[in-house]
Amino acid sequence: MSDGLTYRDFITVGVLLSRLTLGGGCTAKNLYDTVPDNWIYVQEPDVKVGRLQIFNNWSPYLVADPDTIWIGLEYFVNEADDFWNMADADMIAFAKKELEKLGVADPADALDAVVVRTKKAYPAYFGTYDKFDTVREYVSQFDNLYCVGRNGMHRYNNQDHSILTAMVAVDGIEAGRDLRDQMWEINTEEDYHESK
């Protein structure tokens, strides 16, 4: 049954740029004032990219040269896809064309690029997911097994909630208490956490 729990895979094409054309154009010096977003979700049907990430806006420490801009083009794929198996150089060229098509950056302003493939990044709620409670019951019979994080719990948690499940597990182990039920309650309330 657990074999039917499926995932989406994920590719980030990181492109290092000297400037953006987005927002009327900007350099790293006025990036945040011009484009303050960390993530930009892409809805245009004529591109494959699903989300852009602007690493500079998360933290200036994510960018070695403060005069450059790191953009991550995020692609939601399956490991068997042709796109997943594309050569890095071809994927980088594809990503640069998508930046141009979206009006984000001119490919001539690209200084460097990298491709990062992440298998099983997103637990999917199809396949045998409707039988997940049976899987959870089965693994809960092992006293020394703590399912934590996104893949351990097959739950699309944010990173902070995934880390919190591990912290609760460690607290329980140190205290000699079984806190696994408490771990499963993390990120189940109706409120949207980031707005608190």
XYZ file of N, CA and C in Angstrom, residues 57-158:
306
model
N 16.200 38.315 -1.969
C 15.165 38.851 -1.103
C 14.905 37.978 0.127
N 15.392 36.749 0.112
C 15.343 35.934 1.329
C 16.401 36.433 2.296
N 17.612 36.591 1.791
C 18.721 37.055 2.618
C 19.864 37.467 1.697
N 20.513 38.591 1.981
C 21.667 38.973 1.166
C 22.813 37.977 1.296
N 22.795 37.148 2.337
C 23.860 36.175 2.554
C 23.741 34.954 1.639
N 22.652 34.856 0.890
C 22.499 33.761 -0.067
C 23.188 34.061 -1.395
N 23.712 35.280 -1.521
C 24.343 35.705 -2.770
C 25.764 36.157 -2.452
N 26.755 35.470 -3.034
C 28.157 35.763 -2.715
C 28.557 37.175 -3.123
N 28.135 37.617 -4.290
C 28.476 38.948 -4.794
C 27.240 39.833 -4.668
N 27.256 40.836 -3.798
C 26.074 41.656 -3.570
C 25.650 42.489 -4.788
N 26.457 42.511 -5.829
C 26.096 43.243 -7.046
C 25.393 42.351 -8.071
N 25.075 41.114 -7.686
C 24.407 40.194 -8.604
C 23.056 39.756 -8.028
N 22.247 39.161 -8.889
C 20.910 38.698 -8.508
C 20.814 37.207 -8.840
N 20.420 36.406 -7.831
C 20.176 34.979 -8.040
C 18.683 34.752 -8.168
N 18.281 34.232 -9.315
C 16.888 33.864 -9.555
C 16.831 32.341 -9.680
N 15.868 31.726 -9.032
C 15.642 30.288 -9.182
C 14.361 30.062 -9.958
N 14.455 29.385 -11.086
C 13.267 29.005 -11.846
C 12.897 27.602 -11.381
N 11.687 27.437 -10.868
C 11.283 26.180 -10.259
C 10.310 25.448 -11.180
N 10.639 24.189 -11.439
C 9.847 23.345 -12.336
C 9.345 22.133 -11.558
N 8.050 21.881 -11.626
C 7.415 20.756 -10.951
C 7.260 19.642 -11.991
N 7.965 18.547 -11.785
C 8.100 17.521 -12.818
C 8.014 16.127 -12.197
N 8.134 15.128 -13.039
C 8.293 13.743 -12.609
C 9.645 13.251 -13.104
N 10.251 12.401 -12.310
C 11.601 11.931 -12.607
C 11.712 11.288 -13.994
N 10.661 10.711 -14.482
C 10.707 10.050 -15.790
C 10.467 11.010 -16.961
N 10.124 12.262 -16.670
C 9.841 13.241 -17.727
C 11.055 13.489 -18.620
N 10.784 13.853 -19.857
C 11.864 14.274 -20.759
C 12.593 15.481 -20.189
N 11.844 16.385 -19.565
C 12.454 17.594 -19.013
C 13.464 17.237 -17.918
N 13.113 16.308 -17.046
C 14.013 15.869 -15.974
C 15.332 15.354 -16.549
N 15.246 14.659 -17.661
C 16.418 14.021 -18.266
C 17.156 14.907 -19.263
N 16.718 16.126 -19.441
C 17.373 17.064 -20.352
C 18.786 17.379 -19.841
N 19.710 17.553 -20.722
C 21.071 17.948 -20.337
C 21.034 19.306 -19.637
N 21.912 19.488 -18.662
C 21.938 20.744 -17.902
C 22.058 21.965 -18.810
N 22.950 21.917 -19.781
C 23.157 23.076 -20.666
C 21.874 23.416 -21.426
N 21.155 22.401 -21.873
C 19.897 22.638 -22.591
C 18.831 23.194 -21.658
N 18.808 22.693 -20.437
C 17.832 23.174 -19.467
C 18.108 24.629 -19.089
N 19.378 24.974 -18.946
C 19.749 26.361 -18.631
C 19.350 27.281 -19.771
N 19.607 26.881 -21.002
C 19.209 27.689 -22.163
C 17.694 27.860 -22.195
N 16.957 26.794 -21.894
C 15.492 26.827 -21.845
C 15.027 27.824 -20.782
N 15.627 27.757 -19.597
C 15.247 28.644 -18.493
C 15.517 30.111 -18.834
N 16.641 30.383 -19.459
C 16.957 31.766 -19.848
C 15.923 32.300 -20.840
N 15.488 31.449 -21.776
C 14.451 31.866 -22.729
C 13.139 32.152 -22.012
N 12.836 31.360 -20.983
C 11.598 31.603 -20.229
C 11.689 32.912 -19.440
N 12.862 33.222 -18.884
C 13.028 34.519 -18.210
C 12.770 35.668 -19.176
N 13.263 35.508 -20.395
C 13.058 36.545 -21.416
C 11.584 36.625 -21.808
N 10.947 35.496 -22.033
C 9.542 35.456 -22.436
C 8.642 36.092 -21.381
N 8.994 35.902 -20.106
C 8.212 36.465 -19.005
C 8.538 37.936 -18.737
N 9.552 38.463 -19.397
C 9.947 39.847 -19.162
C 10.703 40.041 -17.859
N 11.332 38.979 -17.376
C 12.060 39.042 -16.107
C 13.509 39.453 -16.323
N 14.151 38.885 -17.330
C 15.571 39.166 -17.549
C 15.946 38.900 -18.999
N 16.978 39.589 -19.431
C 17.564 39.375 -20.759
C 18.629 38.283 -20.623
N 18.578 37.242 -21.446
C 19.594 36.179 -21.361
C 21.030 36.704 -21.438
N 21.247 37.832 -22.088
C 22.593 38.407 -22.194
C 23.120 38.873 -20.838
N 22.212 39.078 -19.853
C 22.613 39.517 -18.520
C 22.920 38.358 -17.574
N 22.855 37.125 -18.077
C 23.165 35.950 -17.254
C 24.673 35.796 -17.119
N 25.121 35.622 -15.887
C 26.542 35.477 -15.586
C 26.933 34.022 -15.341
N 26.006 33.249 -14.841
C 26.272 31.853 -14.503
C 24.925 31.173 -14.297
N 24.938 29.853 -14.215
C 23.698 29.106 -13.968
C 24.027 27.721 -13.450
N 23.057 27.119 -12.780
C 23.212 25.781 -12.227
C 21.849 25.093 -12.233
N 21.857 23.770 -12.360
C 20.634 22.973 -12.312
C 20.694 22.073 -11.080
N 19.627 22.085 -10.295
C 19.524 21.227 -9.118
C 18.243 20.407 -9.243
N 18.395 19.094 -9.284
C 17.255 18.181 -9.362
C 17.001 17.596 -7.970
N 15.738 17.617 -7.540
C 15.367 17.079 -6.231
C 14.282 16.026 -6.423
N 14.629 14.787 -6.126
C 13.654 13.702 -6.229
C 12.706 13.741 -5.031
N 11.471 13.379 -5.281
C 10.457 13.208 -4.238
C 10.313 14.448 -3.352
N 10.303 15.604 -3.963
C 10.220 16.852 -3.207
C 8.836 17.116 -2.638
N 7.800 16.698 -3.360
C 6.432 17.025 -2.962
C 5.583 15.766 -2.838
N 5.187 15.399 -1.622
C 4.270 14.268 -1.470
C 2.957 14.581 -2.201
N 2.447 13.604 -2.921
C 1.210 13.796 -3.689
C 0.038 13.167 -2.946
N -1.104 13.783 -3.088
C -2.309 13.314 -2.412
C -3.196 12.513 -3.351
N -2.581 11.672 -4.160
C -3.317 10.734 -5.004
C -2.595 9.402 -4.936
N -2.826 8.491 -5.856
C -2.274 7.142 -5.720
C -3.043 6.435 -4.613
N -2.327 5.875 -3.642
C -3.006 5.210 -2.521
C -3.123 6.124 -1.305
N -3.057 7.426 -1.503
C -3.127 8.352 -0.370
C -4.415 8.183 0.430
N -5.494 7.785 -0.232
C -6.759 7.589 0.496
C -6.668 6.447 1.515
N -5.614 5.658 1.457
C -5.380 4.568 2.408
C -4.255 4.924 3.396
N -3.902 6.183 3.453
C -2.753 6.593 4.257
C -2.924 6.248 5.736
N -4.137 6.336 6.262
C -4.350 6.021 7.674
C -3.921 4.588 7.995
N -4.095 3.665 7.054
C -3.671 2.275 7.249
C -2.143 2.202 7.347
N -1.450 2.958 6.513
C 0.017 3.000 6.552
C 0.469 3.597 7.882
N -0.163 4.681 8.298
C 0.198 5.329 9.554
C -0.015 4.380 10.733
N -1.126 3.673 10.747
C -1.384 2.685 11.806
C -0.297 1.618 11.845
N 0.084 1.142 10.682
C 1.100 0.096 10.604
C 2.431 0.576 11.180
N 2.906 1.744 10.746
C 4.219 2.209 11.225
C 4.186 2.607 12.692
N 3.018 2.948 13.223
C 2.941 3.381 14.625
C 3.149 2.223 15.599
N 3.091 0.978 15.119
C 3.311 -0.162 16.014
C 4.790 -0.335 16.375
N 5.678 0.348 15.681
C 7.113 0.255 15.974
C 7.496 1.393 16.920
N 7.783 1.045 18.170
C 8.032 2.055 19.202
C 9.229 2.949 18.910
N 10.184 2.450 18.151
C 11.398 3.235 17.905
C 11.405 3.879 16.514
N 10.247 3.983 15.876
C 10.150 4.591 14.548
C 9.396 5.912 14.646
N 10.073 6.986 14.259
C 9.481 8.322 14.281
C 9.469 8.861 12.859
N 8.293 9.003 12.299
C 8.157 9.547 10.945
C 8.113 11.066 11.049
N 9.104 11.730 10.473
C 9.191 13.182 10.580
C 9.384 13.800 9.203
N 9.059 15.050 9.105
C 9.315 15.809 7.885
C 8.356 15.477 6.762
N 8.605 16.109 5.645
C 7.735 15.993 4.481
C 7.624 14.556 3.975
N 8.737 13.907 3.762
C 8.703 12.561 3.201
C 8.385 11.514 4.256
N 8.830 11.695 5.476
C 8.542 10.733 6.528
C 7.071 10.662 6.866
N 6.383 11.808 6.760
C 4.962 11.864 7.089
C 4.089 11.915 5.835
N 4.708 11.915 4.690
C 4.011 12.052 3.404
C 2.978 13.179 3.488
N 3.482 14.336 3.891
C 2.628 15.509 4.095
C 3.356 16.732 3.549
N 2.623 17.535 2.798
C 3.221 18.738 2.230
C 3.247 19.845 3.272
N 4.202 19.735 4.194
C 4.421 20.758 5.208
C 5.443 21.766 4.715
N 5.355 22.960 5.248
C 6.427 23.927 5.029
C 7.664 23.439 5.777
